[in-house]
């Protein structure tokens, strides 16, 4: 591909970023505020200070204090809250970038500037990617900075950084799904919105069910999960899209701590829960699945877009 091809894509991306800067700023501030509220609103600082992992503190009088740790709040932010928030952002961006421009005829303007359909589509996809990343980075940096001050940061700060990368990769993959649907129904905005909203609601529903299952599994030492009303929930994760994002900040039950890591702070000692890796193979291959999936979906979108009639 010639340098002119990349220059035109770059100009298109800059144009879209310029007209979407208010939207990007609003989404970024909302997501940063939500991140601050969740991480600071939850009691992540225990008697012995901030820890990433769930922990058990024994003070000088022999009293025990259990604390969830910062990892739990991160699992909410880069979990159920993040899935829904970024799905909504992606839906809005795809609609404005493709279907709205198609309806107003603005998308055909790029053709008059000597841009091919492939370069037009790629510039718009990269613009969506860049907005999602820009929205995510401030909150990610906030979590990393706060996490670096934790007593067990030397053990788990790398996991926080990696979790952030995996989360944004997953959302870029989700955006390519919306783009593909947008290409298929580029002349039918109502149908696109219906299908995209269904996917968003599916992500919401499966996220809530998975969340309930996790809570039930930990309640009453897991006895409630054997009840018929809850037992079916454990299978939902196998057909939910979110299963392609593996949360590597998962810890063993803090009530059954193995004292392998012990912190002595003043007159107290704190034990932290070890990481729980339920399926190492799946954890390793999911990033590759999302990357290959994103490339395949983008290629399919290009092929479909190239045969679409833009009514020039």
mmCIF file of C-alpha atoms in Angstrom:
data_model
loop_
_atom_site.group_PDB
_atom_site.id
_atom_site.type_symbol
_atom_site.label_atom_id
_atom_site.label_comp_id
_atom_site.label_asym_id
_atom_site.label_seq_id
_atom_site.Cartn_x
_atom_site.Cartn_y
_atom_site.Cartn_z
ATOM 1 C CA UNK A 1 0.000 0.000 0.000
ATOM 2 C CA UNK A 2 1.252 3.473 -0.910
ATOM 3 C CA UNK A 3 2.034 6.272 1.500
ATOM 4 C CA UNK A 4 -0.886 8.187 -0.007
ATOM 5 C CA UNK A 5 -3.231 5.433 1.207
ATOM 6 C CA UNK A 6 -2.085 5.868 4.804
ATOM 7 C CA UNK A 7 -2.087 9.668 4.569
ATOM 8 C CA UNK A 8 -5.732 9.676 3.497
ATOM 9 C CA UNK A 9 -6.645 7.323 6.331
ATOM 10 C CA UNK A 10 -4.776 9.570 8.770
ATOM 11 C CA UNK A 11 -6.601 12.676 7.538
ATOM 12 C CA UNK A 12 -9.947 10.916 7.854
ATOM 13 C CA UNK A 13 -9.169 9.797 11.417
ATOM 14 C CA UNK A 14 -8.141 13.342 12.401
ATOM 15 C CA UNK A 15 -11.362 14.706 10.911
ATOM 16 C CA UNK A 16 -13.540 12.265 12.844
ATOM 17 C CA UNK A 17 -11.632 12.868 16.066
ATOM 18 C CA UNK A 18 -12.125 16.610 15.622
ATOM 19 C CA UNK A 19 -15.885 16.362 15.225
ATOM 20 C CA UNK A 20 -16.196 13.763 18.009
ATOM 21 C CA UNK A 21 -13.960 15.391 20.637
ATOM 22 C CA UNK A 22 -16.905 16.533 22.778
ATOM 23 C CA UNK A 23 -18.417 13.053 22.744
ATOM 24 C CA UNK A 24 -15.030 11.505 23.531
ATOM 25 C CA UNK A 25 -14.442 13.935 26.396
ATOM 26 C CA UNK A 26 -17.873 13.273 27.900
ATOM 27 C CA UNK A 27 -17.502 9.498 27.700
ATOM 28 C CA UNK A 28 -13.976 9.693 29.125
ATOM 29 C CA UNK A 29 -15.036 11.834 32.084
ATOM 30 C CA UNK A 30 -18.063 9.660 32.821
ATOM 31 C CA UNK A 31 -15.978 6.488 32.752
ATOM 32 C CA UNK A 32 -13.232 8.027 34.887
ATOM 33 C CA UNK A 33 -15.811 9.236 37.423
ATOM 34 C CA UNK A 34 -17.462 5.821 37.519
ATOM 35 C CA UNK A 35 -14.063 4.183 38.047
ATOM 36 C CA UNK A 36 -13.244 6.539 40.923
ATOM 37 C CA UNK A 37 -16.648 6.042 42.559
ATOM 38 C CA UNK A 38 -16.507 2.251 42.413
ATOM 39 C CA UNK A 39 -12.871 1.841 43.481
ATOM 40 C CA UNK A 40 -13.075 4.458 46.217
ATOM 41 C CA UNK A 41 -16.681 3.831 47.204
ATOM 42 C CA UNK A 42 -15.961 0.227 48.102
ATOM 43 C CA UNK A 43 -14.030 -0.316 51.316
ATOM 44 C CA UNK A 44 -10.772 -1.293 49.628
ATOM 45 C CA UNK A 45 -8.566 0.018 52.423
ATOM 46 C CA UNK A 46 -8.412 -2.433 55.324
ATOM 47 C CA UNK A 47 -7.050 -2.081 58.841
ATOM 48 C CA UNK A 48 -3.484 -2.517 57.567
ATOM 49 C CA UNK A 49 -3.898 -0.233 54.580
ATOM 50 C CA UNK A 50 -4.609 -0.857 50.918
ATOM 51 C CA UNK A 51 -4.225 -4.327 49.393
ATOM 52 C CA UNK A 52 -5.038 -5.546 45.899
ATOM 53 C CA UNK A 53 -5.828 -9.096 47.003
ATOM 54 C CA UNK A 54 -8.519 -10.085 49.529
ATOM 55 C CA UNK A 55 -6.839 -10.281 52.906
ATOM 56 C CA UNK A 56 -7.150 -11.270 56.525
ATOM 57 C CA UNK A 57 -5.592 -9.068 59.198
ATOM 58 C CA UNK A 58 -4.767 -10.220 62.729
ATOM 59 C CA UNK A 59 -4.141 -7.368 65.117
ATOM 60 C CA UNK A 60 -2.159 -7.422 68.331
ATOM 61 C CA UNK A 61 -5.261 -8.389 70.328
ATOM 62 C CA UNK A 62 -5.922 -11.438 68.194
ATOM 63 C CA UNK A 63 -8.948 -9.955 66.410
ATOM 64 C CA UNK A 64 -9.542 -10.835 62.743
ATOM 65 C CA UNK A 65 -10.475 -8.340 60.029
ATOM 66 C CA UNK A 66 -11.515 -9.455 56.547
ATOM 67 C CA UNK A 67 -11.171 -7.120 53.580
ATOM 68 C CA UNK A 68 -12.113 -7.528 49.934
ATOM 69 C CA UNK A 69 -9.097 -5.752 48.525
ATOM 70 C CA UNK A 70 -8.897 -3.527 45.457
ATOM 71 C CA UNK A 71 -9.108 -6.500 43.098
ATOM 72 C CA UNK A 72 -12.822 -6.899 43.734
ATOM 73 C CA UNK A 73 -13.641 -3.343 42.695
ATOM 74 C CA UNK A 74 -11.513 -3.808 39.562
ATOM 75 C CA UNK A 75 -13.504 -6.929 38.697
ATOM 76 C CA UNK A 76 -16.658 -4.782 38.695
ATOM 77 C CA UNK A 77 -15.158 -1.932 36.673
ATOM 78 C CA UNK A 78 -13.483 -4.185 34.108
ATOM 79 C CA UNK A 79 -16.428 -6.539 34.260
ATOM 80 C CA UNK A 80 -20.166 -5.959 34.307
ATOM 81 C CA UNK A 81 -19.934 -2.122 34.370
ATOM 82 C CA UNK A 82 -17.301 -1.971 31.656
ATOM 83 C CA UNK A 83 -19.041 -4.434 29.348
ATOM 84 C CA UNK A 84 -22.250 -2.393 29.323
ATOM 85 C CA UNK A 85 -20.633 1.052 29.206
ATOM 86 C CA UNK A 86 -18.314 0.294 26.285
ATOM 87 C CA UNK A 87 -21.013 -1.621 24.402
ATOM 88 C CA UNK A 88 -23.217 1.469 24.527
ATOM 89 C CA UNK A 89 -20.334 3.709 23.414
ATOM 90 C CA UNK A 90 -19.546 1.381 20.510
ATOM 91 C CA UNK A 91 -23.180 1.244 19.416
ATOM 92 C CA UNK A 92 -23.368 5.062 19.345
ATOM 93 C CA UNK A 93 -20.050 5.414 17.503
ATOM 94 C CA UNK A 94 -20.908 2.834 14.835
ATOM 95 C CA UNK A 95 -24.312 4.429 14.252
ATOM 96 C CA UNK A 96 -22.902 7.958 13.966
ATOM 97 C CA UNK A 97 -19.858 6.946 11.949
ATOM 98 C CA UNK A 98 -21.542 4.709 9.400
ATOM 99 C CA UNK A 99 -25.321 4.648 9.314
ATOM 100 C CA UNK A 100 -25.906 8.329 10.082
ATOM 101 C CA UNK A 101 -23.341 9.401 7.474
ATOM 102 C CA UNK A 102 -24.862 6.961 5.013
ATOM 103 C CA UNK A 103 -28.332 8.390 5.593
ATOM 104 C CA UNK A 104 -27.155 11.992 5.145
ATOM 105 C CA UNK A 105 -24.925 11.148 2.180
ATOM 106 C CA UNK A 106 -21.813 12.415 3.958
ATOM 107 C CA UNK A 107 -20.053 9.073 3.613
ATOM 108 C CA UNK A 108 -19.950 9.455 -0.178
ATOM 109 C CA UNK A 109 -18.016 12.705 0.206
ATOM 110 C CA UNK A 110 -14.906 10.724 1.044
ATOM 111 C CA UNK A 111 -15.152 8.989 -2.321
ATOM 112 C CA UNK A 112 -14.901 12.335 -4.096
ATOM 113 C CA UNK A 113 -11.622 12.953 -2.274
ATOM 114 C CA UNK A 114 -10.053 9.949 -3.979
ATOM 115 C CA UNK A 115 -10.438 7.520 -1.080
ATOM 116 C CA UNK A 116 -11.267 3.906 -1.823
ATOM 117 C CA UNK A 117 -14.035 2.133 0.053
ATOM 118 C CA UNK A 118 -11.413 0.092 1.906
ATOM 119 C CA UNK A 119 -9.572 3.173 3.129
ATOM 120 C CA UNK A 120 -12.858 4.851 4.119
ATOM 121 C CA UNK A 121 -13.923 1.870 6.193
ATOM 122 C CA UNK A 122 -10.514 1.347 7.812
ATOM 123 C CA UNK A 123 -10.259 5.018 8.776
ATOM 124 C CA UNK A 124 -13.651 4.864 10.465
ATOM 125 C CA UNK A 125 -12.836 1.609 12.290
ATOM 126 C CA UNK A 126 -9.492 3.000 13.492
ATOM 127 C CA UNK A 127 -11.314 6.132 14.633
ATOM 128 C CA UNK A 128 -13.688 4.007 16.740
ATOM 129 C CA UNK A 129 -10.700 2.102 18.133
ATOM 130 C CA UNK A 130 -8.893 5.345 19.018
ATOM 131 C CA UNK A 131 -11.944 6.796 20.807
ATOM 132 C CA UNK A 132 -12.442 3.634 22.863
ATOM 133 C CA UNK A 133 -8.763 3.659 23.850
ATOM 134 C CA UNK A 134 -8.793 7.384 24.688
ATOM 135 C CA UNK A 135 -11.885 6.914 26.864
ATOM 136 C CA UNK A 136 -10.270 3.978 28.668
ATOM 137 C CA UNK A 137 -6.714 5.261 29.280
ATOM 138 C CA UNK A 138 -7.381 7.881 32.038
ATOM 139 C CA UNK A 139 -9.339 5.413 34.196
ATOM 140 C CA UNK A 140 -6.763 2.701 33.549
ATOM 141 C CA UNK A 141 -3.951 5.008 34.651
ATOM 142 C CA UNK A 142 -5.953 5.927 37.772
ATOM 143 C CA UNK A 143 -6.360 2.256 38.713
ATOM 144 C CA UNK A 144 -2.673 1.532 38.028
ATOM 145 C CA UNK A 145 -1.508 4.515 40.118
ATOM 146 C CA UNK A 146 -3.771 3.622 43.054
ATOM 147 C CA UNK A 147 -2.825 -0.051 42.753
ATOM 148 C CA UNK A 148 0.882 0.812 42.817
ATOM 149 C CA UNK A 149 0.425 2.221 46.340
ATOM 150 C CA UNK A 150 -0.980 -1.056 47.701
ATOM 151 C CA UNK A 151 1.059 -3.086 50.153
ATOM 152 C CA UNK A 152 1.026 -6.084 47.802
ATOM 153 C CA UNK A 153 1.669 -4.057 44.639
ATOM 154 C CA UNK A 154 4.916 -5.938 44.039
ATOM 155 C CA UNK A 155 2.860 -9.114 43.689
ATOM 156 C CA UNK A 156 -0.149 -7.981 41.654
ATOM 157 C CA UNK A 157 0.458 -4.618 39.926
ATOM 158 C CA UNK A 158 1.532 -6.481 36.800
ATOM 159 C CA UNK A 159 -1.783 -8.320 36.813
ATOM 160 C CA UNK A 160 -3.656 -5.005 36.992
ATOM 161 C CA UNK A 161 -1.737 -3.655 33.998
ATOM 162 C CA UNK A 162 -2.311 -6.854 32.016
ATOM 163 C CA UNK A 163 -6.016 -6.905 32.939
ATOM 164 C CA UNK A 164 -6.390 -3.429 31.486
ATOM 165 C CA UNK A 165 -4.834 -4.493 28.191
ATOM 166 C CA UNK A 166 -7.016 -7.590 27.987
ATOM 167 C CA UNK A 167 -10.128 -5.541 28.748
ATOM 168 C CA UNK A 168 -9.540 -2.980 25.997
ATOM 169 C CA UNK A 169 -8.584 -5.705 23.498
ATOM 170 C CA UNK A 170 -11.884 -7.415 24.260
ATOM 171 C CA UNK A 171 -13.841 -4.203 23.697
ATOM 172 C CA UNK A 172 -12.064 -3.561 20.401
ATOM 173 C CA UNK A 173 -13.162 -7.046 19.380
ATOM 174 C CA UNK A 174 -16.758 -6.249 20.378
ATOM 175 C CA UNK A 175 -16.623 -3.071 18.294
ATOM 176 C CA UNK A 176 -15.760 -5.087 15.169
ATOM 177 C CA UNK A 177 -18.927 -7.140 15.740
ATOM 178 C CA UNK A 178 -21.023 -3.958 15.758
ATOM 179 C CA UNK A 179 -19.181 -2.689 12.671
ATOM 180 C CA UNK A 180 -19.936 -5.912 10.781
ATOM 181 C CA UNK A 181 -23.626 -5.649 11.659
ATOM 182 C CA UNK A 182 -23.525 -2.012 10.596
ATOM 183 C CA UNK A 183 -22.073 -2.983 7.219
ATOM 184 C CA UNK A 184 -24.718 -5.647 6.648
ATOM 185 C CA UNK A 185 -27.553 -3.249 7.475
ATOM 186 C CA UNK A 186 -25.935 0.020 6.418
ATOM 187 C CA UNK A 187 -29.097 1.065 4.569
ATOM 188 C CA UNK A 188 -31.410 -0.141 7.347
ATOM 189 C CA UNK A 189 -30.584 1.838 10.472
ATOM 190 C CA UNK A 190 -33.664 0.618 12.345
ATOM 191 C CA UNK A 191 -32.729 -3.021 11.862
ATOM 192 C CA UNK A 192 -29.137 -2.320 12.880
ATOM 193 C CA UNK A 193 -30.267 -0.633 16.096
ATOM 194 C CA UNK A 194 -32.589 -3.533 16.901
ATOM 195 C CA UNK A 195 -29.856 -6.163 16.497
ATOM 196 C CA UNK A 196 -27.191 -4.040 18.207
ATOM 197 C CA UNK A 197 -29.500 -3.354 21.156
ATOM 198 C CA UNK A 198 -30.272 -7.058 21.399
ATOM 199 C CA UNK A 199 -26.541 -7.837 21.620
ATOM 200 C CA UNK A 200 -26.083 -5.112 24.245
ATOM 201 C CA UNK A 201 -28.990 -6.454 26.303
ATOM 202 C CA UNK A 202 -27.629 -9.997 25.889
ATOM 203 C CA UNK A 203 -24.281 -8.832 27.290
ATOM 204 C CA UNK A 204 -26.121 -7.095 30.144
ATOM 205 C CA UNK A 205 -28.277 -10.113 30.952
ATOM 206 C CA UNK A 206 -25.447 -12.657 30.867
ATOM 207 C CA UNK A 207 -23.203 -10.320 32.903
ATOM 208 C CA UNK A 208 -25.875 -10.014 35.597
ATOM 209 C CA UNK A 209 -26.440 -13.774 35.664
ATOM 210 C CA UNK A 210 -22.691 -14.458 35.901
ATOM 211 C CA UNK A 211 -22.429 -11.880 38.678
ATOM 212 C CA UNK A 212 -25.292 -13.491 40.613
ATOM 213 C CA UNK A 213 -23.692 -16.914 40.193
ATOM 214 C CA UNK A 214 -20.373 -15.660 41.590
ATOM 215 C CA UNK A 215 -22.133 -14.079 44.560
ATOM 216 C CA UNK A 216 -24.156 -17.240 45.201
ATOM 217 C CA UNK A 217 -21.039 -19.396 44.957
ATOM 218 C CA UNK A 218 -19.417 -17.446 47.782
ATOM 219 C CA UNK A 219 -22.509 -17.127 49.946
ATOM 220 C CA UNK A 220 -22.996 -19.607 52.755
ATOM 221 C CA UNK A 221 -19.764 -21.320 51.664
ATOM 222 C CA UNK A 222 -21.312 -22.101 48.278
ATOM 223 C CA UNK A 223 -24.241 -24.230 49.482
ATOM 224 C CA UNK A 224 -26.831 -21.998 47.787
ATOM 225 C CA UNK A 225 -25.406 -22.729 44.331
ATOM 226 C CA UNK A 226 -26.677 -26.325 44.535
ATOM 227 C CA UNK A 227 -30.291 -25.155 44.637
ATOM 228 C CA UNK A 228 -32.220 -25.691 41.354
ATOM 229 C CA UNK A 229 -33.045 -21.988 41.125
ATOM 230 C CA UNK A 230 -29.330 -21.117 40.839
ATOM 231 C CA UNK A 231 -27.627 -24.238 39.482
ATOM 232 C CA UNK A 232 -28.364 -23.480 35.801
ATOM 233 C CA UNK A 233 -26.515 -20.156 36.050
ATOM 234 C CA UNK A 234 -23.115 -21.815 36.011
ATOM 235 C CA UNK A 235 -23.626 -22.747 32.350
ATOM 236 C CA UNK A 236 -24.329 -19.193 31.152
ATOM 237 C CA UNK A 237 -20.639 -18.294 31.001
ATOM 238 C CA UNK A 238 -20.085 -20.913 28.292
ATOM 239 C CA UNK A 239 -22.187 -19.054 25.720
ATOM 240 C CA UNK A 240 -21.703 -15.453 26.851
ATOM 241 C CA UNK A 241 -19.499 -13.199 24.725
ATOM 242 C CA UNK A 242 -17.722 -12.023 27.870
ATOM 243 C CA UNK A 243 -16.128 -15.452 28.283
ATOM 244 C CA UNK A 244 -13.550 -14.198 25.765
ATOM 245 C CA UNK A 245 -12.329 -11.793 28.423
ATOM 246 C CA UNK A 246 -10.595 -13.632 31.235
ATOM 247 C CA UNK A 247 -10.255 -11.709 34.470
ATOM 248 C CA UNK A 248 -6.797 -12.656 35.681
ATOM 249 C CA UNK A 249 -7.329 -10.831 38.984
ATOM 250 C CA UNK A 250 -9.304 -13.659 40.552
ATOM 251 C CA UNK A 251 -8.419 -14.777 44.047
ATOM 252 C CA UNK A 252 -9.190 -17.695 46.318
ATOM 253 C CA UNK A 253 -11.786 -17.257 49.037
ATOM 254 C CA UNK A 254 -10.348 -14.892 51.668
ATOM 255 C CA UNK A 255 -11.944 -16.996 54.423
ATOM 256 C CA UNK A 256 -9.771 -19.940 53.452
ATOM 257 C CA UNK A 257 -6.458 -18.181 53.155
ATOM 258 C CA UNK A 258 -3.248 -20.097 52.847
ATOM 259 C CA UNK A 259 -0.626 -18.066 54.728
ATOM 260 C CA UNK A 260 1.888 -18.189 51.889
ATOM 261 C CA UNK A 261 2.206 -14.391 51.738
ATOM 262 C CA UNK A 262 2.391 -12.547 55.036
ATOM 263 C CA UNK A 263 2.734 -8.808 55.640
ATOM 264 C CA UNK A 264 3.716 -7.412 59.026
ATOM 265 C CA UNK A 265 2.523 -3.830 59.480
ATOM 266 C CA UNK A 266 2.980 -2.183 62.896
ATOM 267 C CA UNK A 267 1.458 -4.501 65.480
ATOM 268 C CA UNK A 268 -0.640 -6.516 63.022
ATOM 269 C CA UNK A 269 -0.019 -9.168 60.407
ATOM 270 C CA UNK A 270 -1.949 -9.580 57.172
ATOM 271 C CA UNK A 271 -2.332 -12.645 54.959
ATOM 272 C CA UNK A 272 -3.385 -12.154 51.335
ATOM 273 C CA UNK A 273 -5.313 -14.575 49.152
ATOM 274 C CA UNK A 274 -3.404 -16.236 46.309
ATOM 275 C CA UNK A 275 -4.473 -15.901 42.686
ATOM 276 C CA UNK A 276 -6.952 -18.451 41.414
ATOM 277 C CA UNK A 277 -6.296 -19.667 37.876
ATOM 278 C CA UNK A 278 -9.249 -21.847 36.946
ATOM 279 C CA UNK A 279 -8.300 -22.544 33.315
ATOM 280 C CA UNK A 280 -4.748 -21.602 32.321
ATOM 281 C CA UNK A 281 -5.131 -22.784 28.714
ATOM 282 C CA UNK A 282 -8.235 -20.645 28.137
ATOM 283 C CA UNK A 283 -6.529 -17.676 29.787
ATOM 284 C CA UNK A 284 -3.625 -17.949 27.343
ATOM 285 C CA UNK A 285 -5.569 -18.435 24.103
ATOM 286 C CA UNK A 286 -8.400 -15.916 24.568
ATOM 287 C CA UNK A 287 -6.250 -12.857 23.630
ATOM 288 C CA UNK A 288 -5.297 -14.596 20.387
ATOM 289 C CA UNK A 289 -8.948 -15.470 19.723
ATOM 290 C CA UNK A 290 -10.018 -11.832 20.112
ATOM 291 C CA UNK A 291 -7.164 -10.582 17.896
ATOM 292 C CA UNK A 292 -7.833 -13.121 15.141
ATOM 293 C CA UNK A 293 -11.562 -12.538 15.513
ATOM 294 C CA UNK A 294 -11.134 -8.769 15.173
ATOM 295 C CA UNK A 295 -9.054 -9.180 12.003
ATOM 296 C CA UNK A 296 -11.545 -11.649 10.512
ATOM 297 C CA UNK A 297 -14.568 -9.479 11.309
ATOM 298 C CA UNK A 298 -12.851 -6.376 9.931
ATOM 299 C CA UNK A 299 -11.952 -8.217 6.732
ATOM 300 C CA UNK A 300 -15.553 -9.375 6.377
ATOM 301 C CA UNK A 301 -16.795 -5.813 6.916
ATOM 302 C CA UNK A 302 -14.454 -4.561 4.169
ATOM 303 C CA UNK A 303 -15.703 -7.187 1.718
ATOM 304 C CA UNK A 304 -19.334 -6.346 2.449
ATOM 305 C CA UNK A 305 -18.743 -2.583 2.334
ATOM 306 C CA UNK A 306 -16.982 -2.859 -1.025
ATOM 307 C CA UNK A 307 -20.047 -4.447 -2.657
ATOM 308 C CA UNK A 308 -22.567 -2.088 -1.055
ATOM 309 C CA UNK A 309 -24.218 0.571 -3.177
ATOM 310 C CA UNK A 310 -23.408 3.942 -1.624
ATOM 311 C CA UNK A 311 -25.792 5.672 -4.036
ATOM 312 C CA UNK A 312 -23.146 8.004 -5.422
#
